[in-house]
GROMACS .gro file of C-alpha atoms in nm:
model
  438
    1MET     CA    1   0.331  -0.155   0.048
    2LYS     CA    2   0.427  -0.507  -0.040
    3LYS     CA    3   0.464  -0.663   0.300
    4ARG     CA    4   0.284  -0.636   0.628
    5ILE     CA    5   0.411  -0.682   0.980
    6THR     CA    6   0.251  -0.966   1.170
    7ALA     CA    7   0.111  -0.932   1.519
    8ALA     CA    8   0.359  -1.185   1.651
    9VAL     CA    9   0.664  -1.009   1.508
   10LEU     CA   10   0.548  -0.672   1.636
   11ALA     CA   11   0.465  -0.802   1.980
   12ALA     CA   12   0.807  -0.963   2.003
   13ALA     CA   13   0.974  -0.637   1.908
   14MET     CA   14   0.780  -0.454   2.178
   15THR     CA   15   0.863  -0.713   2.443
   16LEU     CA   16   1.235  -0.683   2.370
   17SER     CA   17   1.220  -0.305   2.375
   18LEU     CA   18   1.027  -0.293   2.701
   19GLY     CA   19   1.268  -0.534   2.862
   20ALA     CA   20   1.571  -0.339   2.747
   21CYS     CA   21   1.430  -0.009   2.868
   22SER     CA   22   1.267  -0.108   3.194
   23GLY     CA   23   1.267   0.179   3.436
   24SER     CA   24   1.325   0.439   3.164
   25GLY     CA   25   0.965   0.549   3.153
   26GLN     CA   26   0.966   0.545   2.772
   27THR     CA   27   0.707   0.283   2.693
   28GLN     CA   28   0.553   0.384   2.362
   29GLY     CA   29   0.558   0.101   2.116
   30ALA     CA   30   0.414  -0.058   1.809
   31GLY     CA   31   0.087  -0.242   1.817
   32SER     CA   32  -0.100  -0.501   1.619
   33SER     CA   33  -0.361  -0.422   1.359
   34GLN     CA   34  -0.581  -0.678   1.532
   35ALA     CA   35  -0.793  -0.541   1.811
   36GLU     CA   36  -0.713  -0.834   2.037
   37ASP     CA   37  -0.335  -0.782   2.032
   38ALA     CA   38  -0.251  -0.728   2.398
   39GLY     CA   39   0.106  -0.618   2.333
   40GLY     CA   40  -0.013  -0.324   2.127
   41ARG     CA   41  -0.256  -0.216   2.398
   42GLN     CA   42   0.010  -0.234   2.666
   43ALA     CA   43   0.249  -0.025   2.465
   44GLY     CA   44  -0.010   0.234   2.378
   45ASP     CA   45  -0.153   0.258   2.726
   46THR     CA   46   0.175   0.346   2.894
   47GLY     CA   47   0.333   0.595   2.655
   48SER     CA   48   0.258   0.924   2.830
   49SER     CA   49   0.619   1.036   2.882
   50GLN     CA   50   0.724   1.000   2.521
   51ALA     CA   51   0.392   1.141   2.405
   52GLY     CA   52   0.458   1.456   2.608
   53ASP     CA   53   0.792   1.504   2.432
   54THR     CA   54   0.623   1.458   2.096
   55ASP     CA   55   0.348   1.709   2.176
   56SER     CA   56   0.610   1.961   2.287
   57ARG     CA   57   0.803   1.930   1.961
   58ARG     CA   58   0.482   1.943   1.757
   59SER     CA   59   0.380   2.272   1.919
   60GLY     CA   60   0.701   2.428   1.781
   61LEU     CA   61   0.614   2.321   1.428
   62GLU     CA   62   0.258   2.436   1.476
   63ASN     CA   63   0.385   2.792   1.520
   64MET     CA   64   0.588   2.777   1.196
   65THR     CA   65   0.470   2.881   0.855
   66PHE     CA   66   0.552   2.642   0.572
   67ASP     CA   67   0.818   2.887   0.449
   68GLN     CA   68   0.978   2.872   0.793
   69MET     CA   69   0.979   2.493   0.774
   70LYS     CA   70   1.158   2.510   0.440
   71GLU     CA   71   1.416   2.744   0.592
   72GLU     CA   72   1.470   2.515   0.890
   73ALA     CA   73   1.506   2.212   0.662
   74LYS     CA   74   1.778   2.368   0.445
   75GLY     CA   75   2.099   2.169   0.450
   76THR     CA   76   1.944   1.874   0.632
   77THR     CA   77   1.895   1.509   0.542
   78VAL     CA   78   1.556   1.340   0.533
   79THR     CA   79   1.546   0.961   0.562
   80PHE     CA   80   1.272   0.781   0.373
   81TYR     CA   81   1.217   0.424   0.496
   82GLY     CA   82   1.018   0.172   0.294
   83TRP     CA   83   1.005  -0.142   0.087
   84GLY     CA   84   1.290  -0.146  -0.165
   85GLY     CA   85   1.183  -0.424  -0.398
   86ASP     CA   86   1.081  -0.205  -0.691
   87GLU     CA   87   1.397  -0.116  -0.883
   88LYS     CA   88   1.225   0.137  -1.110
   89LEU     CA   89   1.084   0.320  -0.809
   90ASN     CA   90   1.422   0.304  -0.636
   91ARG     CA   91   1.596   0.464  -0.933
   92TRP     CA   92   1.330   0.731  -0.961
   93LEU     CA   93   1.356   0.820  -0.592
   94ASP     CA   94   1.737   0.829  -0.603
   95ASP     CA   95   1.780   1.003  -0.939
   96GLU     CA   96   1.472   1.217  -0.990
   97PHE     CA   97   1.305   1.300  -0.661
   98ALA     CA   98   1.630   1.336  -0.467
   99ARG     CA   99   1.762   1.574  -0.735
  100VAL     CA  100   1.453   1.795  -0.716
  101MET     CA  101   1.471   1.807  -0.334
  102LYS     CA  102   1.838   1.904  -0.341
  103GLU     CA  103   1.804   2.167  -0.610
  104LYS     CA  104   1.480   2.318  -0.485
  105TYR     CA  105   1.521   2.299  -0.108
  106ASP     CA  106   1.885   2.200  -0.039
  107ILE     CA  107   1.753   1.885   0.131
  108THR     CA  108   1.937   1.555   0.091
  109MET     CA  109   1.705   1.257   0.057
  110GLU     CA  110   1.835   0.928   0.197
  111ARG     CA  111   1.630   0.628   0.084
  112VAL     CA  112   1.654   0.338   0.332
  113PRO     CA  113   1.518   0.013   0.180
  114MET     CA  114   1.367  -0.194   0.457
  115ASP     CA  115   1.067  -0.419   0.495
  116ILE     CA  116   0.790  -0.264   0.701
  117ASP     CA  117   0.823  -0.512   0.987
  118GLN     CA  118   1.186  -0.409   1.024
  119VAL     CA  119   1.097  -0.038   1.002
  120LEU     CA  120   0.840  -0.063   1.281
  121SER     CA  121   1.065  -0.282   1.492
  122GLN     CA  122   1.346  -0.027   1.464
  123LEU     CA  123   1.107   0.259   1.537
  124THR     CA  124   0.973   0.075   1.841
  125GLY     CA  125   1.322   0.028   1.978
  126GLU     CA  126   1.421   0.389   1.928
  127ILE     CA  127   1.105   0.524   2.092
  128GLN     CA  128   1.136   0.281   2.382
  129ALA     CA  129   1.495   0.395   2.432
  130GLY     CA  130   1.376   0.754   2.453
  131GLU     CA  131   1.556   0.871   2.138
  132LYS     CA  132   1.403   1.208   2.059
  133ASP     CA  133   1.597   1.255   1.733
  134GLY     CA  134   1.530   0.918   1.576
  135SER     CA  135   1.684   0.787   1.256
  136ILE     CA  136   1.350   0.743   1.075
  137ASP     CA  137   1.183   1.049   0.928
  138MET     CA  138   0.941   0.945   0.649
  139ILE     CA  139   0.778   0.601   0.626
  140TRP     CA  140   0.603   0.439   0.327
  141ILE     CA  141   0.311   0.275   0.499
  142ASN     CA  142  -0.057   0.178   0.483
  143GLY     CA  143  -0.320  -0.069   0.602
  144GLU     CA  144  -0.261  -0.276   0.911
  145ASN     CA  145   0.081  -0.122   0.969
  146PHE     CA  146  -0.058   0.230   0.979
  147ARG     CA  147  -0.333   0.131   1.218
  148SER     CA  148  -0.080  -0.036   1.447
  149ALA     CA  149   0.160   0.255   1.444
  150LYS     CA  150  -0.105   0.523   1.488
  151GLU     CA  151  -0.288   0.349   1.772
  152ASN     CA  152   0.040   0.317   1.961
  153ASN     CA  153   0.155   0.677   1.918
  154MET     CA  154   0.444   0.593   1.688
  155LEU     CA  155   0.355   0.854   1.428
  156TYR     CA  156   0.369   1.236   1.425
  157GLY     CA  157   0.052   1.420   1.346
  158PRO     CA  158  -0.183   1.541   1.239
  159PHE     CA  159   0.036   1.716   0.984
  160THR     CA  160  -0.146   1.726   0.647
  161ASP     CA  161  -0.316   2.051   0.743
  162LYS     CA  162   0.030   2.216   0.730
  163LEU     CA  163   0.099   2.108   0.369
  164PRO     CA  164   0.006   2.365   0.101
  165ASN     CA  165  -0.009   2.104  -0.175
  166PHE     CA  166  -0.247   1.890   0.029
  167SER     CA  167  -0.484   2.184   0.068
  168ASP     CA  168  -0.447   2.299  -0.292
  169TYR     CA  169  -0.454   1.973  -0.486
  170VAL     CA  170  -0.590   1.684  -0.277
  171ASP     CA  171  -0.958   1.614  -0.214
  172GLY     CA  172  -0.941   1.611   0.163
  173GLU     CA  173  -1.295   1.471   0.186
  174SER     CA  174  -1.237   1.168  -0.034
  175GLU     CA  175  -1.235   0.829   0.139
  176ASP     CA  176  -0.916   0.754  -0.053
  177VAL     CA  177  -0.736   1.001   0.175
  178THR     CA  178  -0.951   1.001   0.487
  179MET     CA  179  -0.961   0.622   0.536
  180ASP     CA  180  -0.684   0.363   0.509
  181PHE     CA  181  -0.827   0.011   0.489
  182ALA     CA  182  -1.144   0.155   0.646
  183TYR     CA  183  -0.941   0.307   0.933
  184PRO     CA  184  -0.956   0.687   0.998
  185ILE     CA  185  -0.636   0.867   0.897
  186GLU     CA  186  -0.706   1.195   1.077
  187GLY     CA  187  -0.413   1.377   0.915
  188TYR     CA  188  -0.145   1.126   1.014
  189GLU     CA  189  -0.070   1.020   0.656
  190ALA     CA  190  -0.043   1.195   0.321
  191PRO     CA  191  -0.121   1.006  -0.002
  192TYR     CA  192   0.171   0.872  -0.202
  193GLY     CA  193   0.010   0.675  -0.484
  194LYS     CA  194  -0.294   0.468  -0.572
  195ALA     CA  195  -0.293   0.097  -0.651
  196GLN     CA  196  -0.558  -0.132  -0.790
  197LEU     CA  197  -0.572  -0.506  -0.847
  198VAL     CA  198  -0.578  -0.620  -1.209
  199MET     CA  199  -0.543  -0.960  -1.366
  200VAL     CA  200  -0.308  -1.023  -1.658
  201ALA     CA  201  -0.322  -1.258  -1.959
  202ASP     CA  202  -0.160  -1.298  -2.302
  203LEU     CA  203  -0.455  -1.254  -2.537
  204ALA     CA  204  -0.272  -1.448  -2.809
  205VAL     CA  205  -0.273  -1.753  -2.579
  206THR     CA  206  -0.608  -1.705  -2.399
  207PRO     CA  207  -0.821  -1.454  -2.594
  208ASP     CA  208  -1.125  -1.504  -2.371
  209VAL     CA  209  -1.048  -1.374  -2.021
  210PRO     CA  210  -1.282  -1.417  -1.722
  211GLU     CA  211  -1.499  -1.125  -1.614
  212SER     CA  212  -1.635  -1.282  -1.295
  213ALA     CA  213  -1.561  -1.548  -1.038
  214GLY     CA  214  -1.790  -1.784  -1.223
  215GLU     CA  215  -1.603  -1.732  -1.550
  216LEU     CA  216  -1.272  -1.764  -1.367
  217LYS     CA  217  -1.371  -2.111  -1.257
  218GLU     CA  218  -1.446  -2.208  -1.618
  219PHE     CA  219  -1.117  -2.049  -1.726
  220VAL     CA  220  -0.924  -2.254  -1.469
  221GLU     CA  221  -1.094  -2.576  -1.575
  222LYS     CA  222  -1.004  -2.509  -1.939
  223ASN     CA  223  -0.639  -2.443  -1.844
  224PRO     CA  224  -0.559  -2.707  -1.579
  225GLY     CA  225  -0.230  -2.656  -1.398
  226LYS     CA  226  -0.173  -2.321  -1.568
  227VAL     CA  227  -0.344  -2.083  -1.320
  228THR     CA  228  -0.264  -2.002  -0.957
  229TYR     CA  229  -0.222  -1.708  -0.721
  230PRO     CA  230   0.044  -1.609  -0.465
  231ALA     CA  231   0.026  -1.773  -0.122
  232LEU     CA  232  -0.117  -1.549   0.144
  233PRO     CA  233  -0.007  -1.333   0.320
  234ASP     CA  234   0.158  -1.206   0.000
  235PHE     CA  235  -0.003  -0.867  -0.055
  236THR     CA  236  -0.129  -0.942  -0.407
  237GLY     CA  237  -0.249  -1.293  -0.326
  238SER     CA  238  -0.433  -1.163  -0.022
  239ALA     CA  239  -0.601  -0.889  -0.230
  240PHE     CA  240  -0.708  -1.148  -0.487
  241VAL     CA  241  -0.872  -1.361  -0.218
  242ARG     CA  242  -1.051  -1.057  -0.075
  243ASN     CA  243  -1.170  -0.974  -0.426
  244ILE     CA  244  -1.317  -1.325  -0.459
  245ILE     CA  245  -1.486  -1.275  -0.120
  246TYR     CA  246  -1.644  -0.952  -0.248
  247GLU     CA  247  -1.759  -1.127  -0.568
  248ILE     CA  248  -1.925  -1.413  -0.386
  249CYS     CA  249  -2.020  -1.271  -0.046
  250GLY     CA  250  -2.058  -0.899  -0.116
  251SER     CA  251  -1.859  -0.623   0.053
  252GLU     CA  252  -2.099  -0.423   0.269
  253GLN     CA  253  -2.120  -0.673   0.557
  254PHE     CA  254  -1.745  -0.651   0.619
  255MET     CA  255  -1.721  -0.275   0.656
  256ASP     CA  256  -1.834  -0.278   1.020
  257MET     CA  257  -1.774  -0.643   1.106
  258ALA     CA  258  -1.618  -0.728   1.442
  259ALA     CA  259  -1.267  -0.871   1.425
  260ASP     CA  260  -1.389  -1.208   1.554
  261LYS     CA  261  -1.249  -1.506   1.372
  262GLU     CA  262  -1.560  -1.722   1.385
  263THR     CA  263  -1.780  -1.434   1.272
  264VAL     CA  264  -1.548  -1.375   0.977
  265ARG     CA  265  -1.522  -1.748   0.906
  266ALA     CA  266  -1.899  -1.776   0.872
  267ALA     CA  267  -1.919  -1.470   0.649
  268VAL     CA  268  -1.647  -1.588   0.407
  269ALA     CA  269  -1.751  -1.953   0.402
  270PRO     CA  270  -1.899  -1.949   0.047
  271ALA     CA  271  -1.581  -1.787  -0.089
  272MET     CA  272  -1.359  -2.041   0.083
  273GLU     CA  273  -1.572  -2.319  -0.067
  274TYR     CA  274  -1.526  -2.163  -0.411
  275LEU     CA  275  -1.148  -2.141  -0.368
  276ARG     CA  276  -1.134  -2.504  -0.257
  277GLU     CA  277  -1.324  -2.599  -0.574
  278LEU     CA  278  -1.054  -2.427  -0.782
  279ASN     CA  279  -0.771  -2.624  -0.621
  280PRO     CA  280  -0.779  -2.943  -0.833
  281TYR     CA  281  -0.734  -2.733  -1.150
  282LEU     CA  282  -0.467  -2.499  -1.018
  283TRP     CA  283  -0.090  -2.524  -1.056
  284ASN     CA  284   0.032  -2.796  -0.817
  285GLN     CA  285  -0.335  -2.891  -0.764
  286GLY     CA  286  -0.361  -2.629  -0.491
  287ALA     CA  287  -0.135  -2.833  -0.261
  288ALA     CA  288   0.095  -2.531  -0.250
  289PHE     CA  289   0.104  -2.184  -0.399
  290PRO     CA  290   0.389  -1.960  -0.528
  291ASP     CA  291   0.566  -1.795  -0.238
  292SER     CA  292   0.527  -1.440  -0.373
  293SER     CA  293   0.372  -1.232  -0.643
  294THR     CA  294   0.716  -1.194  -0.799
  295THR     CA  295   0.750  -1.572  -0.829
  296ALA     CA  296   0.402  -1.608  -0.976
  297ASP     CA  297   0.462  -1.328  -1.224
  298ASN     CA  298   0.790  -1.481  -1.339
  299MET     CA  299   0.606  -1.809  -1.393
  300PHE     CA  300   0.356  -1.624  -1.612
  301ALA     CA  301   0.629  -1.446  -1.808
  302ASP     CA  302   0.800  -1.783  -1.869
  303GLY     CA  303   0.477  -1.937  -2.001
  304GLU     CA  304   0.432  -2.171  -1.706
  305LEU     CA  305   0.106  -1.992  -1.622
  306VAL     CA  306  -0.156  -1.834  -1.848
  307MET     CA  307  -0.269  -1.572  -1.596
  308SER     CA  308  -0.104  -1.339  -1.349
  309MET     CA  309  -0.222  -1.057  -1.124
  310THR     CA  310  -0.074  -0.739  -0.985
  311TYR     CA  311  -0.159  -0.443  -0.764
  312GLY     CA  312   0.031  -0.220  -1.003
  313ALA     CA  313  -0.250  -0.125  -1.241
  314TYR     CA  314  -0.012  -0.028  -1.523
  315ASP     CA  315   0.262  -0.282  -1.464
  316VAL     CA  316   0.160  -0.462  -1.783
  317ALA     CA  317   0.266  -0.168  -2.000
  318LEU     CA  318   0.599  -0.136  -1.822
  319ASN     CA  319   0.666  -0.508  -1.855
  320ILE     CA  320   0.586  -0.499  -2.227
  321GLU     CA  321   0.825  -0.207  -2.270
  322ASP     CA  322   1.095  -0.398  -2.081
  323GLY     CA  323   1.043  -0.708  -2.294
  324LYS     CA  324   0.928  -0.922  -2.003
  325TYR     CA  325   0.576  -0.960  -2.149
  326THR     CA  326   0.467  -1.013  -2.508
  327ASP     CA  327   0.301  -0.728  -2.698
  328THR     CA  328  -0.027  -0.920  -2.683
  329THR     CA  329  -0.041  -0.917  -2.303
  330ALA     CA  330  -0.319  -0.712  -2.141
  331ALA     CA  331  -0.464  -0.626  -1.801
  332PHE     CA  332  -0.827  -0.702  -1.725
  333GLN     CA  333  -1.076  -0.668  -1.441
  334PHE     CA  334  -1.386  -0.845  -1.322
  335GLU     CA  335  -1.703  -0.673  -1.434
  336LYS     CA  336  -1.803  -0.602  -1.071
  337GLY     CA  337  -1.466  -0.439  -1.010
  338THR     CA  338  -1.138  -0.494  -0.829
  339ILE     CA  339  -1.003  -0.377  -0.494
  340GLY     CA  340  -0.800  -0.060  -0.490
  341ASN     CA  341  -0.620   0.128  -0.215
  342THR     CA  342  -0.399   0.425  -0.153
  343ASN     CA  343  -0.053   0.396  -0.005
  344PHE     CA  344   0.076   0.673   0.211
  345MET     CA  345   0.367   0.861   0.366
  346ALA     CA  346   0.384   0.911   0.741
  347ILE     CA  347   0.631   1.075   0.978
  348ALA     CA  348   0.788   0.898   1.275
  349ALA     CA  349   0.681   1.037   1.612
  350ASN     CA  350   1.044   1.082   1.715
  351SER     CA  351   1.177   1.196   1.376
  352GLY     CA  352   1.477   1.422   1.411
  353ASN     CA  353   1.374   1.621   1.105
  354LYS     CA  354   0.999   1.666   1.096
  355ALA     CA  355   1.022   1.995   0.910
  356GLY     CA  356   1.230   1.834   0.636
  357ALA     CA  357   0.993   1.540   0.617
  358MET     CA  358   0.696   1.771   0.571
  359VAL     CA  359   0.873   1.963   0.295
  360ALA     CA  360   0.955   1.634   0.119
  361ILE     CA  361   0.600   1.500   0.153
  362ASN     CA  362   0.456   1.829   0.030
  363GLU     CA  363   0.676   1.807  -0.278
  364MET     CA  364   0.583   1.445  -0.340
  365ILE     CA  365   0.216   1.545  -0.374
  366SER     CA  366   0.289   1.838  -0.605
  367PRO     CA  367   0.131   1.821  -0.951
  368GLU     CA  368   0.476   1.819  -1.111
  369ILE     CA  369   0.606   1.522  -0.912
  370GLN     CA  370   0.279   1.329  -0.937
  371ALA     CA  371   0.276   1.377  -1.314
  372ASP     CA  372   0.638   1.260  -1.334
  373ARG     CA  373   0.554   0.947  -1.131
  374TYR     CA  374   0.254   0.886  -1.354
  375GLU     CA  375   0.466   0.907  -1.668
  376LYS     CA  376   0.778   0.721  -1.556
  377LEU     CA  377   0.639   0.475  -1.299
  378ARG     CA  378   0.273   0.458  -1.415
  379VAL     CA  379   0.150   0.518  -1.059
  380ILE     CA  380  -0.213   0.632  -1.038
  381PRO     CA  381  -0.205   0.996  -0.918
  382VAL     CA  382  -0.351   1.099  -0.581
  383LEU     CA  383  -0.457   1.450  -0.682
  384ASP     CA  384  -0.807   1.587  -0.742
  385ASN     CA  385  -0.837   1.655  -1.114
  386GLU     CA  386  -1.087   1.933  -1.047
  387LYS     CA  387  -0.827   2.126  -0.845
  388LEU     CA  388  -0.568   2.126  -1.126
  389SER     CA  389  -0.512   2.407  -1.371
  390GLY     CA  390  -0.554   2.347  -1.743
  391GLU     CA  391  -0.176   2.323  -1.786
  392GLN     CA  392  -0.146   2.078  -1.497
  393LYS     CA  393  -0.425   1.860  -1.633
  394ALA     CA  394  -0.253   1.858  -1.972
  395ALA     CA  395   0.065   1.716  -1.814
  396PHE     CA  396  -0.132   1.412  -1.697
  397ASP     CA  397  -0.335   1.382  -2.017
  398ARG     CA  398  -0.014   1.367  -2.226
  399VAL     CA  399   0.101   1.049  -2.053
  400ASP     CA  400   0.084   0.743  -2.278
  401LEU     CA  401   0.002   0.456  -2.046
  402GLY     CA  402   0.130   0.208  -2.304
  403LYS     CA  403   0.012  -0.122  -2.441
  404GLY     CA  404  -0.216  -0.353  -2.249
  405ALA     CA  405  -0.329  -0.095  -1.991
  406ILE     CA  406  -0.687  -0.036  -1.883
  407PRO     CA  407  -0.781   0.331  -1.938
  408GLN     CA  408  -0.778   0.518  -1.608
  409ASP     CA  409  -1.146   0.620  -1.623
  410GLU     CA  410  -1.252   0.260  -1.678
  411LEU     CA  411  -1.012   0.130  -1.413
  412LEU     CA  412  -1.129   0.372  -1.142
  413SER     CA  413  -1.497   0.325  -1.232
  414LYS     CA  414  -1.460  -0.033  -1.111
  415ARG     CA  415  -1.261   0.047  -0.799
  416LEU     CA  416  -1.379  -0.138  -0.487
  417PRO     CA  417  -1.299  -0.026  -0.131
  418GLU     CA  418  -1.047  -0.210   0.083
  419MET     CA  419  -1.162  -0.428   0.368
  420PRO     CA  420  -1.106  -0.306   0.727
  421ALA     CA  421  -0.745  -0.368   0.822
  422GLN     CA  422  -0.822  -0.578   1.127
  423LEU     CA  423  -1.007  -0.837   0.917
  424VAL     CA  424  -0.724  -0.897   0.671
  425PRO     CA  425  -0.496  -1.118   0.888
  426ILE     CA  426  -0.801  -1.312   1.008
  427ILE     CA  427  -0.900  -1.389   0.649
  428GLU     CA  428  -0.543  -1.495   0.573
  429GLU     CA  429  -0.548  -1.739   0.865
  430ILE     CA  430  -0.881  -1.883   0.754
  431TRP     CA  431  -0.753  -1.924   0.399
  432ALA     CA  432  -0.447  -2.114   0.527
  433GLU     CA  433  -0.668  -2.342   0.735
  434GLU     CA  434  -0.946  -2.406   0.488
  435VAL     CA  435  -0.802  -2.377   0.136
  436VAL     CA  436  -0.437  -2.479   0.116
  437GLY     CA  437  -0.407  -2.845   0.019
  438LYS     CA  438  -0.780  -2.910   0.056
   0.00000   0.00000   0.00000
């Protein structure tokens, strides 16, 4: 997911919903990923009436076989809400996945492009209003947003135990599918795709790329004004800063760290000092940063920058094919690795078509669809290679990742775990206070 909902936006949405529905008894709502968000606790603590309705509807699905779910979903429409900023993905969902769902199951897929803060705000309002057949079925979600939604009973589940393809092809014990930003999933999400941070450079311009934070500093000093990173809380910029924190401060201490700002501030202090030391050599001398990863990437493509970064591990190959990047452009990683995560699909607690959503999610994690996404979108698959047949493995092995891509084995061998979701917004606040313009 490219954007995250902030605690303030989510709390405001809950306040409006609660005010509009006072006396209705429907008080489930969205919460903050931060433990201290009072609005989230209030909404979660008083949602018993809506939760009862959800449990009742779940018990009906629990008694269905998957074949019965497919039969119930025939002729229905499944809405899929999520970020719509990736045009290649949009076309694939509309032209490829929707076609398969219609032909195979007689299910119409309706993609609804919407930023995640808007999705959760709309879901909050519908749940607070007591709408049992809500407009949102599937949601593209992960990280802080998932934690917020799950803790406040906004999601249906657990449901992955009902999906044949999850049982047959996914490693249900892997942390990639049991934890989301170090938060337990417990069957409330199914994996959609894997992402991993990589840096990007044109080797014809800068043949020597940095393999560590120390080398990055030297690289920046050799190319003054030609390197930067997206302003936090941009998803990619935030991941880059967390990667620097791992490089300089290590990762283990953060895995069980309390979400206390001063505790986090002390732990990340050496990394913040490092980032401040970069500022004089960055684009705009670190007084300001590009407003998004898209802006920063366009600056790189135009030659204004000599380095870019992306959470799409194989975006380089796609951009070379599209003519945006030169043929000499390549992705690279730090020797100690780069942060990776899995993004997921969830089902709204008040979805009007849970059976259809489960059929769609099951199909999305089929070997055929995952191989098609790998080939056409270069999305890292979420399936366990050991569970695939020889023919299924061959479908993935045939995929040519294209120029400039890091081989998948090498990429994943340097995959670092994500930081706990509740620490991410705290780090972003500290960065804004201690790095920008310093």
